[in-house]
Short mmCIF file of C-alpha atoms and ligand atoms in Angstrom, two decimals:
data_model
loop_
_atom_site.label_atom_id
_atom_site.label_comp_id
_atom_site.label_asym_id
_atom_site.label_seq_id
_atom_site.Cartn_x
_atom_site.Cartn_y
_atom_site.Cartn_z
CA MET A 9 8.38 -2.92 -22.61
CA LYS A 10 11.05 -0.49 -21.35
CA PHE A 11 10.78 1.60 -18.05
CA GLY A 12 9.44 5.00 -19.85
CA THR A 13 6.78 3.02 -21.62
CA LYS A 14 5.15 1.03 -18.55
CA ALA A 15 5.67 4.53 -16.58
CA ILE A 16 3.15 5.84 -19.17
CA HIS A 17 0.90 2.79 -19.94
CA ALA A 18 1.38 -0.12 -17.47
CA GLY A 19 -2.40 -0.72 -15.94
CA ILE A 20 -3.31 2.47 -17.82
CA ASP A 21 -7.02 1.85 -20.03
CA PRO A 22 -8.96 4.97 -20.81
CA ASP A 23 -11.80 4.99 -18.29
CA PRO A 24 -14.70 2.55 -19.60
CA SER A 25 -17.65 4.81 -18.78
CA THR A 26 -16.37 7.49 -20.71
CA GLY A 27 -13.30 7.21 -22.45
CA ALA A 28 -11.02 9.77 -20.17
CA ILE A 29 -7.60 9.37 -20.97
CA MET A 30 -6.50 9.87 -17.42
CA THR A 31 -7.59 7.82 -14.73
CA PRO A 32 -10.61 9.28 -12.71
CA ILE A 33 -10.34 9.90 -9.34
CA TYR A 34 -13.14 7.81 -8.22
CA GLN A 35 -14.04 9.86 -4.46
CA THR A 36 -16.51 7.17 -3.17
CA SER A 37 -16.69 5.57 0.01
CA THR A 38 -18.88 2.62 -1.48
CA TYR A 39 -20.41 0.75 -4.65
CA VAL A 40 -24.00 0.52 -5.06
CA GLN A 41 -24.36 -3.67 -5.74
CA GLU A 42 -26.88 -4.90 -7.90
CA ALA A 43 -28.08 -7.53 -5.54
CA PRO A 44 -27.00 -9.44 -2.54
CA GLY A 45 -23.32 -10.49 -3.14
CA ILE A 46 -23.52 -9.23 -6.88
CA ASN A 47 -21.14 -6.16 -7.87
CA LYS A 48 -18.62 -4.66 -10.61
CA GLY A 49 -15.72 -5.84 -8.42
CA TYR A 50 -16.21 -3.38 -5.26
CA GLU A 51 -17.66 -3.25 -2.34
CA TYR A 52 -16.26 -0.61 -0.03
CA ALA A 53 -13.07 1.86 -0.68
CA ARG A 54 -11.29 0.22 2.42
CA THR A 55 -11.13 -2.69 0.44
CA LYS A 56 -10.79 -1.57 -3.26
CA ASN A 57 -10.78 1.65 -5.09
CA PRO A 58 -10.53 1.89 -8.91
CA THR A 59 -7.75 4.56 -8.64
CA ARG A 60 -5.52 2.49 -6.23
CA THR A 61 -6.10 -0.41 -8.33
CA VAL A 62 -4.49 1.57 -11.13
CA LEU A 63 -2.04 2.94 -9.24
CA GLU A 64 -0.86 -0.52 -7.80
CA THR A 65 -0.98 -2.40 -11.70
CA ASN A 66 1.25 0.07 -12.45
CA LEU A 67 3.82 0.40 -9.76
CA ALA A 68 4.17 -3.58 -9.68
CA ALA A 69 5.06 -3.23 -13.89
CA LEU A 70 7.67 -0.55 -12.68
CA GLU A 71 9.04 -2.97 -10.16
CA ASN A 72 8.84 -6.20 -12.28
CA GLY A 73 6.63 -7.40 -9.36
CA LYS A 74 3.30 -9.22 -9.63
CA HIS A 75 1.50 -7.55 -7.28
CA CYS A 76 1.58 -4.26 -5.50
CA ILE A 77 -0.55 -2.83 -2.55
CA SER A 78 -0.44 0.86 -2.24
CA TYR A 79 -0.59 2.70 1.43
CA ALA A 80 -1.27 5.83 3.13
CA SER A 81 2.45 6.53 3.75
CA GLY A 82 5.93 4.91 3.54
CA LEU A 83 5.71 3.78 7.07
CA ALA A 84 2.43 2.80 6.92
CA ALA A 85 3.62 0.31 3.88
CA MET A 86 6.32 -0.85 6.33
CA ASP A 87 3.85 -1.59 9.62
CA ALA A 88 1.78 -3.31 7.29
CA ILE A 89 5.23 -5.51 6.47
CA LEU A 90 6.09 -5.61 10.00
CA LYS A 91 2.43 -7.28 10.95
CA LEU A 92 3.29 -10.70 8.93
CA TYR A 93 5.57 -10.96 11.84
CA LYS A 94 5.06 -12.24 15.31
CA PRO A 95 6.67 -11.94 18.97
CA GLY A 96 10.07 -13.65 19.46
CA ASP A 97 10.88 -13.28 15.46
CA GLU A 98 13.61 -11.06 14.64
CA ILE A 99 14.32 -8.30 11.96
CA ILE A 100 17.84 -7.38 10.86
CA ALA A 101 18.08 -4.38 9.43
CA THR A 102 20.65 -1.97 7.70
CA ASN A 103 22.41 0.12 10.84
CA ASP A 104 22.32 3.48 9.22
CA LEU A 105 18.64 3.36 8.83
CA TYR A 106 15.93 5.58 8.01
CA GLY A 107 14.86 7.26 11.15
CA GLY A 108 11.58 6.64 10.98
CA SER A 109 11.90 2.98 10.33
CA TYR A 110 13.91 2.77 13.05
CA ARG A 111 11.52 4.28 15.42
CA LEU A 112 8.77 2.06 14.60
CA LEU A 113 10.53 -1.16 14.13
CA THR A 114 12.09 -0.47 17.91
CA LYS A 115 9.41 1.66 19.63
CA ILE A 116 6.27 0.16 18.34
CA PHE A 117 6.89 -3.24 17.00
CA GLY A 118 9.55 -3.57 19.66
CA LEU A 119 7.21 -3.02 22.44
CA VAL A 120 5.09 -6.12 21.11
CA GLY A 121 8.12 -8.82 21.07
CA LEU A 122 9.87 -8.22 17.61
CA LYS A 123 13.27 -7.61 17.94
CA GLY A 124 15.44 -5.83 15.65
CA THR A 125 19.24 -5.82 15.00
CA PHE A 126 21.18 -3.55 13.23
CA VAL A 127 24.40 -4.58 10.70
CA ASN A 128 26.87 -2.49 8.93
CA MET A 129 25.36 -4.73 5.93
CA THR A 130 28.05 -3.04 3.12
CA ASP A 131 29.82 -6.03 4.24
CA ALA A 132 27.77 -9.07 3.34
CA SER A 133 29.89 -11.14 5.36
CA GLU A 134 28.86 -9.44 8.90
CA LEU A 135 25.13 -10.53 7.87
CA THR A 136 25.82 -14.40 8.11
CA SER A 137 26.64 -14.26 11.86
CA ALA A 138 23.93 -11.96 12.94
CA ILE A 139 21.14 -14.49 11.60
CA THR A 140 19.82 -16.86 14.21
CA GLU A 141 17.04 -19.08 14.12
CA ASN A 142 14.39 -16.54 15.34
CA THR A 143 15.62 -14.43 12.19
CA LYS A 144 12.36 -13.72 9.80
CA LEU A 145 13.43 -10.91 7.44
CA ILE A 146 16.44 -8.83 6.38
CA TRP A 147 15.60 -5.20 5.92
CA VAL A 148 18.05 -3.52 3.30
CA GLU A 149 18.00 0.29 2.32
CA THR A 150 20.18 1.09 -0.24
CA PRO A 151 21.65 3.74 -0.77
CA THR A 152 21.88 4.36 2.71
CA ASN A 153 20.81 7.40 4.27
CA PRO A 154 22.87 10.25 4.50
CA MET A 155 26.26 8.54 3.86
CA LEU A 156 25.34 6.86 0.56
CA SER A 157 26.96 3.45 1.45
CA ILE A 158 25.45 0.92 -1.03
CA VAL A 159 24.29 -2.79 -0.11
CA ASP A 160 24.82 -5.43 -2.58
CA ILE A 161 20.95 -6.74 -2.73
CA GLN A 162 22.12 -10.05 -4.56
CA ALA A 163 24.55 -11.03 -2.21
CA ILE A 164 22.57 -10.56 0.89
CA SER A 165 19.67 -12.32 -0.90
CA GLU A 166 21.75 -15.33 -1.56
CA ILE A 167 23.03 -15.24 2.25
CA ALA A 168 19.33 -14.99 3.44
CA HIS A 169 18.10 -17.51 1.33
CA SER A 170 20.63 -19.83 2.15
CA LYS A 171 19.02 -19.63 5.74
CA GLY A 172 15.30 -19.72 4.67
CA VAL A 173 14.89 -15.87 5.53
CA LYS A 174 13.32 -13.24 3.16
CA VAL A 175 14.52 -9.91 2.10
CA CYS A 176 12.73 -6.63 1.90
CA VAL A 177 14.56 -3.70 0.12
CA ASP A 178 13.13 -0.13 0.88
CA ASN A 179 13.88 1.56 -2.25
CA THR A 180 12.97 4.85 -1.71
CA PHE A 181 16.46 6.20 -2.15
CA SER A 182 16.82 4.50 -5.71
CA SER A 183 13.27 4.38 -7.29
CA PRO A 184 12.62 1.49 -9.64
CA TYR A 185 13.99 3.76 -12.38
CA LEU A 186 17.72 3.05 -11.07
CA GLN A 187 17.23 -0.36 -9.14
CA THR A 188 14.49 -3.18 -9.40
CA PRO A 189 15.55 -5.28 -6.18
CA LEU A 190 13.03 -8.24 -6.94
CA ASP A 191 15.26 -8.98 -10.00
CA LEU A 192 18.45 -9.28 -7.90
CA GLY A 193 16.64 -11.88 -5.29
CA ALA A 194 14.54 -9.57 -2.80
CA ASP A 195 11.31 -10.80 -1.93
CA ILE A 196 9.57 -7.87 -1.13
CA VAL A 197 10.10 -3.99 -2.26
CA MET A 198 8.61 -1.07 -0.28
CA HIS A 199 8.95 2.52 -0.95
CA SER A 200 7.78 5.69 0.44
CA ALA A 201 5.89 6.76 -2.62
CA THR A 202 6.21 10.53 -1.13
CA LYS A 203 9.81 11.05 -2.62
CA TYR A 204 10.84 9.93 -6.12
CA ILE A 205 7.82 7.77 -7.15
CA ASN A 206 5.55 10.90 -6.69
CA GLY A 207 8.28 13.24 -6.87
CA HIS A 208 6.11 16.65 -6.37
CA SER A 209 6.38 16.95 -2.73
CA ASP A 210 2.42 17.49 -2.67
CA VAL A 211 1.52 13.81 -1.51
CA ILE A 212 2.60 11.26 1.79
CA ASN A 213 2.07 7.22 0.11
CA GLY A 214 4.02 4.44 -0.25
CA CYS A 215 3.80 0.98 -1.84
CA VAL A 216 4.85 -2.61 -1.49
CA ILE A 217 5.23 -5.10 -4.28
CA THR A 218 6.44 -8.44 -4.12
CA ASN A 219 5.79 -11.87 -6.38
CA ASP A 220 5.28 -13.97 -3.45
CA ASP A 221 1.40 -14.92 -3.41
CA THR A 222 1.44 -15.87 0.34
CA VAL A 223 2.58 -12.52 1.29
CA ALA A 224 0.47 -10.32 -1.27
CA ASP A 225 -2.14 -12.19 -0.24
CA ARG A 226 -1.39 -11.76 4.32
CA LEU A 227 -0.72 -8.15 3.32
CA ARG A 228 -4.08 -7.09 1.30
CA PHE A 229 -5.73 -8.93 4.64
CA ILE A 230 -3.79 -6.72 6.66
CA GLN A 231 -4.70 -3.59 4.90
CA ASN A 232 -8.61 -4.03 4.91
CA ALA A 233 -8.49 -5.41 8.45
CA ALA A 234 -6.09 -2.18 9.56
CA GLY A 235 -7.11 0.30 7.10
CA ALA A 236 -4.01 1.91 6.11
CA VAL A 237 -5.43 3.17 2.87
CA PRO A 238 -4.38 5.89 0.54
CA GLY A 239 -7.12 8.33 -0.79
CA PRO A 240 -8.11 8.03 -4.47
CA MET A 241 -7.11 12.04 -4.73
CA ASP A 242 -3.56 10.85 -3.55
CA CYS A 243 -3.59 8.04 -5.96
CA PHE A 244 -4.18 10.32 -8.77
CA LEU A 245 -1.54 12.53 -8.06
CA VAL A 246 1.18 9.60 -7.25
CA LEU A 247 -0.16 8.22 -10.72
CA ARG A 248 0.31 11.69 -12.78
CA GLY A 249 4.29 12.15 -10.75
CA ILE A 250 5.00 8.49 -12.31
CA LYS A 251 4.45 9.43 -16.10
CA THR A 252 7.67 11.43 -15.68
CA LEU A 253 9.60 9.69 -13.16
CA HIS A 254 12.46 8.31 -15.83
CA LEU A 255 12.90 11.70 -16.81
CA ARG A 256 12.96 13.22 -13.55
CA VAL A 257 15.25 10.47 -12.39
CA GLU A 258 17.67 10.86 -15.09
CA ARG A 259 17.93 14.48 -14.62
CA SER A 260 18.39 14.44 -10.97
CA CYS A 261 21.46 11.91 -11.12
CA GLN A 262 23.09 13.74 -14.33
CA ASN A 263 22.80 17.30 -12.13
CA ALA A 264 24.06 14.99 -8.97
CA GLU A 265 27.17 13.80 -10.71
CA LYS A 266 28.46 17.51 -12.21
CA ILE A 267 27.48 18.86 -8.68
CA ALA A 268 29.52 15.95 -6.86
CA SER A 269 32.37 16.87 -9.31
CA PHE A 270 32.09 20.17 -8.06
CA LEU A 271 32.18 19.76 -4.53
CA LYS A 272 34.98 17.45 -4.61
CA ASP A 273 37.27 20.45 -6.20
CA HIS A 274 35.99 23.05 -3.44
CA PRO A 275 38.57 23.91 -1.27
CA ALA A 276 36.26 24.44 1.60
CA VAL A 277 34.56 21.06 1.37
CA SER A 278 36.55 17.96 3.01
CA LYS A 279 34.65 14.73 1.81
CA VAL A 280 31.81 14.42 -0.92
CA TYR A 281 29.81 10.84 -0.34
CA TYR A 282 28.55 9.65 -3.77
CA PRO A 283 28.41 6.28 -4.92
CA GLY A 284 29.15 7.26 -8.45
CA PHE A 285 33.20 8.27 -7.78
CA LYS A 286 35.37 5.49 -8.68
CA ASP A 287 37.00 5.72 -5.29
CA HIS A 288 33.75 5.41 -3.42
CA PRO A 289 34.19 2.10 -1.09
CA ASN A 290 31.28 0.43 -2.94
CA HIS A 291 31.12 2.04 -6.39
CA ASP A 292 31.35 -1.27 -7.98
CA ILE A 293 28.04 -2.78 -6.51
CA ALA A 294 26.31 0.40 -7.35
CA ALA A 295 27.61 0.43 -11.12
CA LYS A 296 26.38 -3.23 -11.17
CA GLN A 297 22.87 -3.19 -9.53
CA MET A 298 21.81 0.72 -10.58
CA ARG A 299 21.52 2.35 -14.01
CA MET A 300 22.59 5.41 -12.46
CA PHE A 301 24.27 6.46 -9.31
CA GLY A 302 20.79 8.31 -7.91
CA GLY A 303 20.37 12.47 -7.01
CA MET A 304 21.48 12.45 -3.80
CA VAL A 305 25.34 13.97 -2.22
CA SER A 306 26.62 14.38 1.05
CA PHE A 307 29.32 16.27 2.03
CA ASP A 308 31.48 17.17 4.92
CA LEU A 309 33.40 20.86 5.36
CA HIS A 310 36.76 20.92 6.72
CA ALA A 311 35.73 23.57 9.14
CA ASN A 312 33.89 20.80 11.25
CA SER A 313 31.43 23.23 13.50
CA PHE A 314 28.15 23.65 13.24
CA GLU A 315 28.47 27.73 13.13
CA THR A 316 30.03 27.41 10.41
CA THR A 317 28.01 24.64 8.70
CA GLU A 318 24.64 26.70 9.68
CA LYS A 319 26.08 29.45 7.38
CA VAL A 320 25.99 27.36 4.47
CA LEU A 321 22.69 26.05 4.83
CA SER A 322 21.12 29.35 5.27
CA ASN A 323 22.81 31.28 2.36
CA THR A 324 21.45 29.06 -0.44
CA HIS A 325 18.30 30.48 -2.30
CA LEU A 326 17.80 27.57 -4.98
CA PHE A 327 18.11 24.93 -2.46
CA SER A 328 15.84 25.05 -0.01
CA LEU A 329 16.25 23.88 3.83
CA ALA A 330 13.86 21.18 4.42
CA GLU A 331 13.74 17.08 5.29
CA SER A 332 12.38 14.98 2.41
CA LEU A 333 14.38 14.26 -1.15
CA GLY A 334 13.33 13.16 -4.73
CA GLY A 335 10.88 16.10 -5.55
CA VAL A 336 11.66 18.57 -8.95
CA GLU A 337 13.08 21.12 -6.74
CA SER A 338 16.72 21.05 -5.03
CA LEU A 339 16.66 20.26 -1.15
CA ILE A 340 19.79 20.95 1.62
CA GLY A 341 19.73 19.06 4.75
CA HIS A 342 21.77 19.18 7.98
CA PRO A 343 21.21 14.95 9.16
CA ALA A 344 22.87 16.27 12.72
CA THR A 345 19.81 18.51 13.23
CA MET A 346 17.22 17.46 11.32
CA THR A 347 16.59 13.62 9.82
CA HIS A 348 18.99 12.01 12.14
CA ALA A 349 18.71 14.34 15.40
CA SER A 350 17.16 11.28 17.15
CA ILE A 351 20.31 9.54 17.04
CA PRO A 352 22.87 9.46 20.00
CA LYS A 353 25.87 11.65 18.85
CA GLU A 354 28.66 8.91 19.17
CA ASP A 355 26.36 6.85 17.07
CA ARG A 356 26.40 9.36 14.49
CA LEU A 357 30.13 10.18 14.51
CA LYS A 358 30.84 6.54 14.35
CA VAL A 359 29.29 6.21 10.54
CA GLY A 360 31.02 9.69 9.98
CA LEU A 361 27.51 12.19 10.45
CA THR A 362 29.51 14.61 11.67
CA ASP A 363 27.89 17.88 12.94
CA SER A 364 29.01 19.64 9.59
CA LEU A 365 27.82 17.06 7.33
CA ILE A 366 25.34 18.25 4.37
CA ARG A 367 22.86 16.29 2.85
CA LEU A 368 21.97 17.50 -0.67
CA SER A 369 18.70 16.11 -3.02
CA ILE A 370 19.28 17.35 -6.27
CA GLY A 371 16.32 18.39 -8.41
CA VAL A 372 15.66 18.76 -12.13
CA GLU A 373 16.73 22.37 -12.37
CA ASP A 374 19.68 23.96 -14.65
CA VAL A 375 22.55 22.28 -12.93
CA GLU A 376 24.48 25.70 -13.70
CA ASP A 377 22.02 27.74 -11.70
CA LEU A 378 22.66 24.92 -8.86
CA ILE A 379 26.23 24.86 -8.91
CA GLU A 380 26.46 28.80 -8.44
CA ASP A 381 24.03 28.69 -5.08
CA LEU A 382 26.34 26.39 -4.05
CA ARG A 383 29.21 28.31 -4.90
CA MET A 384 27.78 31.72 -3.04
CA ALA A 385 26.74 29.52 0.11
CA LEU A 386 30.51 27.98 0.21
CA ALA A 387 31.67 31.58 -0.10
CA MET A 388 30.31 32.47 2.91
CA VAL A 389 33.26 29.37 4.77
CA ASP A 390 36.01 30.73 2.47
CA ALA A 391 35.27 34.47 4.37
C1 PLP B 611 10.58 8.89 3.95
C2 PLP B 611 10.94 7.68 3.95
C3 PLP B 611 10.38 6.48 4.48
C4 PLP B 611 8.81 7.00 5.12
O1 PLP B 611 7.93 7.49 4.19
P1 PLP B 611 6.97 8.28 4.79
O2 PLP B 611 6.38 8.25 3.08
O3 PLP B 611 7.31 9.69 4.86
O4 PLP B 611 5.96 7.25 5.24
C5 PLP B 611 10.99 5.34 4.76
N1 PLP B 611 12.10 5.24 4.13
C6 PLP B 611 12.86 6.04 3.47
C7 PLP B 611 14.10 5.74 3.04
C8 PLP B 611 12.78 7.53 3.55
O5 PLP B 611 13.35 8.16 2.80
#
């Protein structure tokens, strides 16, 4: 089955009790047992819920994986993965990691003895020298946020596996429509389903997909023991969002390409970060591992000041100033004061994250209107 067909059909059968074509919201905490130890496969809803089971089956199919475990948020999914490890173990992660992932790894798991090391993985060879005998997991984000660098998942997986180390890819920025890391050699994939997978900015949700039976069994054990489960209503909403995932992501990518070109030619713009450009330093890897180049575009202004940047940020009308990404509506963000405010300025500047960097999450509106919105806001800078 191809992607769009899987999005709509994988794991989804009419409800056995009524024939309802849409997966019902099984809003229940427990299930009546016929006799002690005899049940229909469901005993208590922390352990299992039918709405969640359907979502997990569908997501596993989209990532070409065998197992999926769904969580209350993307960070709850990461938290469960990190609980696979023990004090003294080392995790090597991409250096411009999502801020919340960095915080969880260093400020929570760091306190109980997990060591996080941060490496620029766009040069796969830098990874080789960072791996030690205690390294257990490589944590990859690609495209990275907000600089939109691309990490070669296949090359990283080959290096990691040659040293007996597993690889997890945070696939949030691509969605399974653009990239399926398990096919490129990764062992584990995680998502903040809050973003593209749900796509309607109305749910917080996460998931982990793997082909590794041992990892999946342990994750299910951790989920039941620790309890980071999503509610059935949220599972329903994510399932509903997935039905148009391929259409939404395709349109976002098409819009992003046109907006990136518009920005590149604009006199107020000094640099556009977009992996679809032939001169993007990792363009070839993006073309190799992604179906399209994604719906995110970052750009910098010649007037490298916060005051000027603020004029642009406060003068768009269709692009809303907000954190998050991957919804049907376009968002504009200022990484230096919003998503990446907790990173020290010198560290930010080293990767090009200046005070005038602007990040766009491109939605599925008509692109002419989006370009006009940006044209009007950027005119404030020229004046
Ligand atoms: C949002 C996000 C997360 C965290 O997910 P939540 O659903 O907000 O907990 C993790 N990784 C990336 C890349 C994200 O964008």
